[in-house]
């Protein structure tokens, strides 16, 4: 079942790319496997999945060594500062840098082990009380601050759009994140690229792809309800 669902999501992404005049290979499907057992991750892997998303450090640490070497794990959930040390070097990308304090912690821990950690800044585009992340107007300053940290490399932006019945309602959220990334890119900040836009989940990933997502994070539509 996971195989069919994974392939169906892939196909919908391809169709959205065609509608938007984009290349399917420019969109990475992250199979969000949080709470799901390894056998389902392996089923997705067999169907072609190589990128997996988790929101708990513990789950990345447990699953990563048990998957084939070319499986990549993305940290997509809120990251506590006392967990940073365990996840850097394990996750290929931290999507959820939501404060300068967290960025400084990543810098400190990454410097100790001599690595550079690729990250995205999480943006609370819709200004939801329940969500983490920078407000849109805070992002440029945050990017400038973080750009001075030599063990962090900012690769782009991420957002979690509101839960809505009709995905069209989130189109403007995705447009706003895209525009923000274009604006920041135009500032040519040292040590910062804006190539990655992580947006879109099971309910709205097609709209996100139409609006420029380069990574979509899809759980339920691949693995079923949690
Ligand atoms: C759980 C989660 C997803 C996937 O959500 P689905 O609706 O199951 O596709 C995407 N992004 C983040 C940050 C998540 O925590």
PDB file of C-alpha atoms and ligand atoms in Angstrom:
ATOM      1  CA  UNK A   1       0.000   0.000   0.000  1.00  0.00           C
ATOM      2  CA  UNK A   2       2.829   2.400   0.847  1.00  0.00           C
ATOM      3  CA  UNK A   3       4.348   1.700  -2.545  1.00  0.00           C
ATOM      4  CA  UNK A   4       1.174   2.637  -4.455  1.00  0.00           C
ATOM      5  CA  UNK A   5       0.612   5.720  -2.340  1.00  0.00           C
ATOM      6  CA  UNK A   6       4.205   6.883  -2.687  1.00  0.00           C
ATOM      7  CA  UNK A   7       4.036   6.500  -6.474  1.00  0.00           C
ATOM      8  CA  UNK A   8       0.708   8.314  -6.598  1.00  0.00           C
ATOM      9  CA  UNK A   9       2.146  11.280  -4.701  1.00  0.00           C
ATOM     10  CA  UNK A  10       5.147  11.293  -7.056  1.00  0.00           C
ATOM     11  CA  UNK A  11       2.785  11.381 -10.013  1.00  0.00           C
ATOM     12  CA  UNK A  12       0.748  14.246  -8.575  1.00  0.00           C
ATOM     13  CA  UNK A  13       3.953  16.202  -8.025  1.00  0.00           C
ATOM     14  CA  UNK A  14       4.946  15.585 -11.640  1.00  0.00           C
ATOM     15  CA  UNK A  15       1.549  16.772 -12.848  1.00  0.00           C
ATOM     16  CA  UNK A  16       1.807  19.907 -10.719  1.00  0.00           C
ATOM     17  CA  UNK A  17       5.255  20.525 -12.229  1.00  0.00           C
ATOM     18  CA  UNK A  18       3.826  20.235 -15.722  1.00  0.00           C
ATOM     19  CA  UNK A  19       1.053  22.725 -14.878  1.00  0.00           C
ATOM     20  CA  UNK A  20       3.639  25.155 -13.496  1.00  0.00           C
ATOM     21  CA  UNK A  21       6.210  24.652 -16.261  1.00  0.00           C
ATOM     22  CA  UNK A  22       8.721  23.222 -13.777  1.00  0.00           C
ATOM     23  CA  UNK A  23      11.041  20.218 -13.928  1.00  0.00           C
ATOM     24  CA  UNK A  24       9.980  17.284 -11.720  1.00  0.00           C
ATOM     25  CA  UNK A  25      13.614  16.670 -10.747  1.00  0.00           C
ATOM     26  CA  UNK A  26      13.660  20.099  -9.088  1.00  0.00           C
ATOM     27  CA  UNK A  27      11.160  18.924  -6.467  1.00  0.00           C
ATOM     28  CA  UNK A  28      12.251  16.519  -3.720  1.00  0.00           C
ATOM     29  CA  UNK A  29       9.559  14.434  -2.078  1.00  0.00           C
ATOM     30  CA  UNK A  30      10.310  13.953   1.609  1.00  0.00           C
ATOM     31  CA  UNK A  31       8.429  10.954   2.966  1.00  0.00           C
ATOM     32  CA  UNK A  32       7.434  12.018   6.472  1.00  0.00           C
ATOM     33  CA  UNK A  33       7.809   8.802   8.449  1.00  0.00           C
ATOM     34  CA  UNK A  34       7.384  10.083  12.023  1.00  0.00           C
ATOM     35  CA  UNK A  35       5.811   7.477  14.343  1.00  0.00           C
ATOM     36  CA  UNK A  36       5.919   4.881  11.534  1.00  0.00           C
ATOM     37  CA  UNK A  37       7.791   1.568  11.872  1.00  0.00           C
ATOM     38  CA  UNK A  38      10.901   0.728   9.868  1.00  0.00           C
ATOM     39  CA  UNK A  39       9.115  -1.812   7.667  1.00  0.00           C
ATOM     40  CA  UNK A  40       6.989   0.985   6.205  1.00  0.00           C
ATOM     41  CA  UNK A  41      10.055   3.157   5.630  1.00  0.00           C
ATOM     42  CA  UNK A  42      11.662   0.224   3.823  1.00  0.00           C
ATOM     43  CA  UNK A  43       8.566  -0.186   1.695  1.00  0.00           C
ATOM     44  CA  UNK A  44       8.791   3.463   0.693  1.00  0.00           C
ATOM     45  CA  UNK A  45      12.522   3.015   0.049  1.00  0.00           C
ATOM     46  CA  UNK A  46      11.791   0.099  -2.272  1.00  0.00           C
ATOM     47  CA  UNK A  47       9.366   2.323  -4.179  1.00  0.00           C
ATOM     48  CA  UNK A  48      12.140   4.884  -4.651  1.00  0.00           C
ATOM     49  CA  UNK A  49      12.024   7.098  -1.562  1.00  0.00           C
ATOM     50  CA  UNK A  50      15.436   8.289  -0.369  1.00  0.00           C
ATOM     51  CA  UNK A  51      14.449  11.307   1.724  1.00  0.00           C
ATOM     52  CA  UNK A  52      12.646  10.774   5.027  1.00  0.00           C
ATOM     53  CA  UNK A  53      11.308  13.385   7.424  1.00  0.00           C
ATOM     54  CA  UNK A  54      11.152  13.019  11.195  1.00  0.00           C
ATOM     55  CA  UNK A  55      10.165  15.473  13.901  1.00  0.00           C
ATOM     56  CA  UNK A  56      11.940  13.815  16.829  1.00  0.00           C
ATOM     57  CA  UNK A  57      15.692  13.500  17.233  1.00  0.00           C
ATOM     58  CA  UNK A  58      15.243  10.159  18.956  1.00  0.00           C
ATOM     59  CA  UNK A  59      13.483   8.659  15.936  1.00  0.00           C
ATOM     60  CA  UNK A  60      16.217   9.817  13.569  1.00  0.00           C
ATOM     61  CA  UNK A  61      18.874   8.283  15.804  1.00  0.00           C
ATOM     62  CA  UNK A  62      17.015   4.986  15.955  1.00  0.00           C
ATOM     63  CA  UNK A  63      16.002   4.674  12.316  1.00  0.00           C
ATOM     64  CA  UNK A  64      18.966   6.127  10.469  1.00  0.00           C
ATOM     65  CA  UNK A  65      21.447   3.281  11.170  1.00  0.00           C
ATOM     66  CA  UNK A  66      18.842   0.661  10.229  1.00  0.00           C
ATOM     67  CA  UNK A  67      18.101   2.044   6.772  1.00  0.00           C
ATOM     68  CA  UNK A  68      20.229   1.624   3.622  1.00  0.00           C
ATOM     69  CA  UNK A  69      23.203   3.996   3.465  1.00  0.00           C
ATOM     70  CA  UNK A  70      21.703   6.248   0.822  1.00  0.00           C
ATOM     71  CA  UNK A  71      18.555   6.999   2.826  1.00  0.00           C
ATOM     72  CA  UNK A  72      18.621  10.593   4.048  1.00  0.00           C
ATOM     73  CA  UNK A  73      16.889  11.903   7.148  1.00  0.00           C
ATOM     74  CA  UNK A  74      15.547  15.435   7.460  1.00  0.00           C
ATOM     75  CA  UNK A  75      14.809  17.064  10.814  1.00  0.00           C
ATOM     76  CA  UNK A  76      11.487  18.828  10.245  1.00  0.00           C
ATOM     77  CA  UNK A  77      10.148  19.327  13.792  1.00  0.00           C
ATOM     78  CA  UNK A  78      10.831  21.847  16.533  1.00  0.00           C
ATOM     79  CA  UNK A  79      14.361  21.210  17.791  1.00  0.00           C
ATOM     80  CA  UNK A  80      15.284  21.671  21.440  1.00  0.00           C
ATOM     81  CA  UNK A  81      18.708  23.110  22.069  1.00  0.00           C
ATOM     82  CA  UNK A  82      19.760  20.210  24.282  1.00  0.00           C
ATOM     83  CA  UNK A  83      19.138  17.785  21.375  1.00  0.00           C
ATOM     84  CA  UNK A  84      21.225  19.623  18.788  1.00  0.00           C
ATOM     85  CA  UNK A  85      24.418  17.730  19.529  1.00  0.00           C
ATOM     86  CA  UNK A  86      22.744  14.400  18.756  1.00  0.00           C
ATOM     87  CA  UNK A  87      21.180  15.379  15.447  1.00  0.00           C
ATOM     88  CA  UNK A  88      23.861  17.377  13.659  1.00  0.00           C
ATOM     89  CA  UNK A  89      25.732  15.164  11.256  1.00  0.00           C
ATOM     90  CA  UNK A  90      22.844  12.670  11.326  1.00  0.00           C
ATOM     91  CA  UNK A  91      20.180  14.772   9.589  1.00  0.00           C
ATOM     92  CA  UNK A  92      21.095  15.998   6.094  1.00  0.00           C
ATOM     93  CA  UNK A  93      19.108  19.180   6.621  1.00  0.00           C
ATOM     94  CA  UNK A  94      17.486  20.865   9.605  1.00  0.00           C
ATOM     95  CA  UNK A  95      14.303  22.493   8.264  1.00  0.00           C
ATOM     96  CA  UNK A  96      13.203  23.994  11.543  1.00  0.00           C
ATOM     97  CA  UNK A  97      15.615  26.690  12.714  1.00  0.00           C
ATOM     98  CA  UNK A  98      13.056  28.895  14.433  1.00  0.00           C
ATOM     99  CA  UNK A  99      15.128  31.143  16.708  1.00  0.00           C
ATOM    100  CA  UNK A 100      18.544  32.774  16.920  1.00  0.00           C
ATOM    101  CA  UNK A 101      19.184  30.953  20.187  1.00  0.00           C
ATOM    102  CA  UNK A 102      18.784  27.642  18.380  1.00  0.00           C
ATOM    103  CA  UNK A 103      21.066  28.811  15.570  1.00  0.00           C
ATOM    104  CA  UNK A 104      23.746  29.802  18.100  1.00  0.00           C
ATOM    105  CA  UNK A 105      23.491  26.391  19.749  1.00  0.00           C
ATOM    106  CA  UNK A 106      23.918  24.659  16.382  1.00  0.00           C
ATOM    107  CA  UNK A 107      26.963  26.846  15.722  1.00  0.00           C
ATOM    108  CA  UNK A 108      28.500  25.955  19.080  1.00  0.00           C
ATOM    109  CA  UNK A 109      27.948  22.214  18.741  1.00  0.00           C
ATOM    110  CA  UNK A 110      28.940  22.096  15.076  1.00  0.00           C
ATOM    111  CA  UNK A 111      32.163  23.981  15.779  1.00  0.00           C
ATOM    112  CA  UNK A 112      33.105  21.407  18.426  1.00  0.00           C
ATOM    113  CA  UNK A 113      32.931  18.564  15.927  1.00  0.00           C
ATOM    114  CA  UNK A 114      34.211  20.618  13.003  1.00  0.00           C
ATOM    115  CA  UNK A 115      31.264  20.352  10.634  1.00  0.00           C
ATOM    116  CA  UNK A 116      29.053  22.805   8.766  1.00  0.00           C
ATOM    117  CA  UNK A 117      25.334  22.197   9.281  1.00  0.00           C
ATOM    118  CA  UNK A 118      22.906  22.948   6.429  1.00  0.00           C
ATOM    119  CA  UNK A 119      19.680  24.545   7.663  1.00  0.00           C
ATOM    120  CA  UNK A 120      16.460  26.214   6.602  1.00  0.00           C
ATOM    121  CA  UNK A 121      14.812  29.014   8.540  1.00  0.00           C
ATOM    122  CA  UNK A 122      11.255  28.248   9.562  1.00  0.00           C
ATOM    123  CA  UNK A 123       8.858  31.077   8.782  1.00  0.00           C
ATOM    124  CA  UNK A 124       5.469  31.480  10.463  1.00  0.00           C
ATOM    125  CA  UNK A 125       3.990  33.100   7.371  1.00  0.00           C
ATOM    126  CA  UNK A 126       0.393  32.975   8.580  1.00  0.00           C
ATOM    127  CA  UNK A 127       1.335  34.258  12.058  1.00  0.00           C
ATOM    128  CA  UNK A 128      -0.336  31.379  13.867  1.00  0.00           C
ATOM    129  CA  UNK A 129       0.002  31.472  17.661  1.00  0.00           C
ATOM    130  CA  UNK A 130       0.443  27.717  17.811  1.00  0.00           C
ATOM    131  CA  UNK A 131       3.389  27.645  15.409  1.00  0.00           C
ATOM    132  CA  UNK A 132       7.100  28.169  15.761  1.00  0.00           C
ATOM    133  CA  UNK A 133       9.164  30.243  13.390  1.00  0.00           C
ATOM    134  CA  UNK A 134      10.178  33.750  12.444  1.00  0.00           C
ATOM    135  CA  UNK A 135       7.614  36.217  11.244  1.00  0.00           C
ATOM    136  CA  UNK A 136       8.155  37.239   7.634  1.00  0.00           C
ATOM    137  CA  UNK A 137       9.502  40.666   8.549  1.00  0.00           C
ATOM    138  CA  UNK A 138      12.073  39.132  10.936  1.00  0.00           C
ATOM    139  CA  UNK A 139      13.618  36.741   8.442  1.00  0.00           C
ATOM    140  CA  UNK A 140      16.103  39.020   6.693  1.00  0.00           C
ATOM    141  CA  UNK A 141      17.733  40.130   9.938  1.00  0.00           C
ATOM    142  CA  UNK A 142      17.805  36.567  11.212  1.00  0.00           C
ATOM    143  CA  UNK A 143      19.453  35.381   8.000  1.00  0.00           C
ATOM    144  CA  UNK A 144      22.054  38.160   8.301  1.00  0.00           C
ATOM    145  CA  UNK A 145      22.853  37.184  11.902  1.00  0.00           C
ATOM    146  CA  UNK A 146      23.102  33.507  11.085  1.00  0.00           C
ATOM    147  CA  UNK A 147      25.219  34.167   8.004  1.00  0.00           C
ATOM    148  CA  UNK A 148      28.052  35.216  10.322  1.00  0.00           C
ATOM    149  CA  UNK A 149      28.085  31.787  12.000  1.00  0.00           C
ATOM    150  CA  UNK A 150      30.717  29.800  10.153  1.00  0.00           C
ATOM    151  CA  UNK A 151      29.452  26.315  11.046  1.00  0.00           C
ATOM    152  CA  UNK A 152      25.943  26.925   9.702  1.00  0.00           C
ATOM    153  CA  UNK A 153      24.990  27.188   6.072  1.00  0.00           C
ATOM    154  CA  UNK A 154      21.563  28.689   5.303  1.00  0.00           C
ATOM    155  CA  UNK A 155      20.072  26.918   2.285  1.00  0.00           C
ATOM    156  CA  UNK A 156      16.576  28.388   2.194  1.00  0.00           C
ATOM    157  CA  UNK A 157      13.222  28.687   3.953  1.00  0.00           C
ATOM    158  CA  UNK A 158      10.536  26.395   5.316  1.00  0.00           C
ATOM    159  CA  UNK A 159       6.941  26.957   6.368  1.00  0.00           C
ATOM    160  CA  UNK A 160       4.113  24.912   7.836  1.00  0.00           C
ATOM    161  CA  UNK A 161       0.959  26.329   6.307  1.00  0.00           C
ATOM    162  CA  UNK A 162      -2.288  26.459   8.278  1.00  0.00           C
ATOM    163  CA  UNK A 163      -4.587  23.465   8.376  1.00  0.00           C
ATOM    164  CA  UNK A 164      -7.317  24.253   5.844  1.00  0.00           C
ATOM    165  CA  UNK A 165     -10.140  22.377   4.130  1.00  0.00           C
ATOM    166  CA  UNK A 166      -9.390  23.771   0.713  1.00  0.00           C
ATOM    167  CA  UNK A 167      -5.684  23.843  -0.246  1.00  0.00           C
ATOM    168  CA  UNK A 168      -6.312  26.913  -2.415  1.00  0.00           C
ATOM    169  CA  UNK A 169      -6.562  28.862   0.837  1.00  0.00           C
ATOM    170  CA  UNK A 170      -2.840  28.277   1.354  1.00  0.00           C
ATOM    171  CA  UNK A 171      -1.758  29.439  -2.091  1.00  0.00           C
ATOM    172  CA  UNK A 172      -1.084  32.959  -0.818  1.00  0.00           C
ATOM    173  CA  UNK A 173       1.033  31.560   2.044  1.00  0.00           C
ATOM    174  CA  UNK A 174       3.234  29.703  -0.445  1.00  0.00           C
ATOM    175  CA  UNK A 175       3.434  32.749  -2.701  1.00  0.00           C
ATOM    176  CA  UNK A 176       4.559  34.847   0.251  1.00  0.00           C
ATOM    177  CA  UNK A 177       7.336  32.404   1.222  1.00  0.00           C
ATOM    178  CA  UNK A 178       8.487  32.217  -2.399  1.00  0.00           C
ATOM    179  CA  UNK A 179       8.578  36.008  -2.679  1.00  0.00           C
ATOM    180  CA  UNK A 180      10.469  36.282   0.608  1.00  0.00           C
ATOM    181  CA  UNK A 181      13.120  33.864  -0.666  1.00  0.00           C
ATOM    182  CA  UNK A 182      13.470  35.875  -3.879  1.00  0.00           C
ATOM    183  CA  UNK A 183      13.851  39.102  -1.868  1.00  0.00           C
ATOM    184  CA  UNK A 184      16.505  37.613   0.399  1.00  0.00           C
ATOM    185  CA  UNK A 185      18.354  36.050  -2.493  1.00  0.00           C
ATOM    186  CA  UNK A 186      18.569  39.470  -4.144  1.00  0.00           C
ATOM    187  CA  UNK A 187      20.487  40.810  -1.110  1.00  0.00           C
ATOM    188  CA  UNK A 188      23.403  38.472  -1.938  1.00  0.00           C
ATOM    189  CA  UNK A 189      24.242  37.746   1.683  1.00  0.00           C
ATOM    190  CA  UNK A 190      27.568  35.926   2.130  1.00  0.00           C
ATOM    191  CA  UNK A 191      27.335  32.249   3.059  1.00  0.00           C
ATOM    192  CA  UNK A 192      23.576  32.179   2.306  1.00  0.00           C
ATOM    193  CA  UNK A 193      21.717  30.552  -0.586  1.00  0.00           C
ATOM    194  CA  UNK A 194      17.970  30.419  -1.115  1.00  0.00           C
ATOM    195  CA  UNK A 195      17.757  27.365  -3.361  1.00  0.00           C
ATOM    196  CA  UNK A 196      15.517  25.364  -1.041  1.00  0.00           C
ATOM    197  CA  UNK A 197      11.852  26.118  -0.363  1.00  0.00           C
ATOM    198  CA  UNK A 198      10.363  23.465   1.923  1.00  0.00           C
ATOM    199  CA  UNK A 199       6.589  23.831   1.840  1.00  0.00           C
ATOM    200  CA  UNK A 200       3.524  21.695   1.249  1.00  0.00           C
ATOM    201  CA  UNK A 201       2.132  18.702   3.178  1.00  0.00           C
ATOM    202  CA  UNK A 202      -0.437  16.005   2.396  1.00  0.00           C
ATOM    203  CA  UNK A 203      -3.317  18.467   2.112  1.00  0.00           C
ATOM    204  CA  UNK A 204      -1.664  21.085  -0.058  1.00  0.00           C
ATOM    205  CA  UNK A 205       1.589  19.884  -1.644  1.00  0.00           C
ATOM    206  CA  UNK A 206       0.300  20.234  -5.211  1.00  0.00           C
ATOM    207  CA  UNK A 207      -0.465  23.910  -4.679  1.00  0.00           C
ATOM    208  CA  UNK A 208       2.940  24.332  -3.010  1.00  0.00           C
ATOM    209  CA  UNK A 209       4.688  22.818  -6.043  1.00  0.00           C
ATOM    210  CA  UNK A 210       2.757  25.152  -8.345  1.00  0.00           C
ATOM    211  CA  UNK A 211       4.058  28.029  -6.217  1.00  0.00           C
ATOM    212  CA  UNK A 212       7.709  27.004  -6.254  1.00  0.00           C
ATOM    213  CA  UNK A 213       8.320  24.396  -3.531  1.00  0.00           C
ATOM    214  CA  UNK A 214      11.597  22.509  -4.030  1.00  0.00           C
ATOM    215  CA  UNK A 215      10.865  20.145  -1.130  1.00  0.00           C
ATOM    216  CA  UNK A 216       7.463  18.880  -0.072  1.00  0.00           C
ATOM    217  CA  UNK A 217       6.957  17.019   3.209  1.00  0.00           C
ATOM    218  CA  UNK A 218       4.274  14.374   2.827  1.00  0.00           C
ATOM    219  CA  UNK A 219       3.336  11.905   5.569  1.00  0.00           C
ATOM    220  CA  UNK A 220      -0.319  10.880   5.710  1.00  0.00           C
ATOM    221  CA  UNK A 221      -0.785  10.501   1.940  1.00  0.00           C
ATOM    222  CA  UNK A 222       2.109   8.016   1.813  1.00  0.00           C
ATOM    223  CA  UNK A 223       1.996   6.162   5.149  1.00  0.00           C
ATOM    224  CA  UNK A 224      -1.633   6.638   6.200  1.00  0.00           C
ATOM    225  CA  UNK A 225      -3.024   8.387   9.264  1.00  0.00           C
ATOM    226  CA  UNK A 226      -0.932   8.610  12.406  1.00  0.00           C
TER     227      UNK A 226
HETATM  228  C1  LIG B   1       3.973  15.730  10.215  1.00  0.00           C
HETATM  229  C2  LIG B   1       4.575  16.806   9.399  1.00  0.00           C
HETATM  230  C3  LIG B   1       4.413  16.842   8.003  1.00  0.00           C
HETATM  231  C4  LIG B   1       3.574  15.840   7.222  1.00  0.00           C
HETATM  232  O1  LIG B   1       2.217  16.068   7.453  1.00  0.00           O
HETATM  233  P1  LIG B   1       1.094  15.226   6.659  1.00  0.00           P
HETATM  234  O2  LIG B   1      -0.112  16.090   6.756  1.00  0.00           O
HETATM  235  O3  LIG B   1       0.953  13.930   7.368  1.00  0.00           O
HETATM  236  O4  LIG B   1       1.564  15.069   5.263  1.00  0.00           O
HETATM  237  C5  LIG B   1       5.047  17.855   7.306  1.00  0.00           C
HETATM  238  N1  LIG B   1       5.800  18.786   7.930  1.00  0.00           N
HETATM  239  C6  LIG B   1       5.984  18.785   9.270  1.00  0.00           C
HETATM  240  C7  LIG B   1       6.828  19.827   9.874  1.00  0.00           C
HETATM  241  C8  LIG B   1       5.372  17.801  10.042  1.00  0.00           C
HETATM  242  O5  LIG B   1       5.564  17.812  11.371  1.00  0.00           O
END
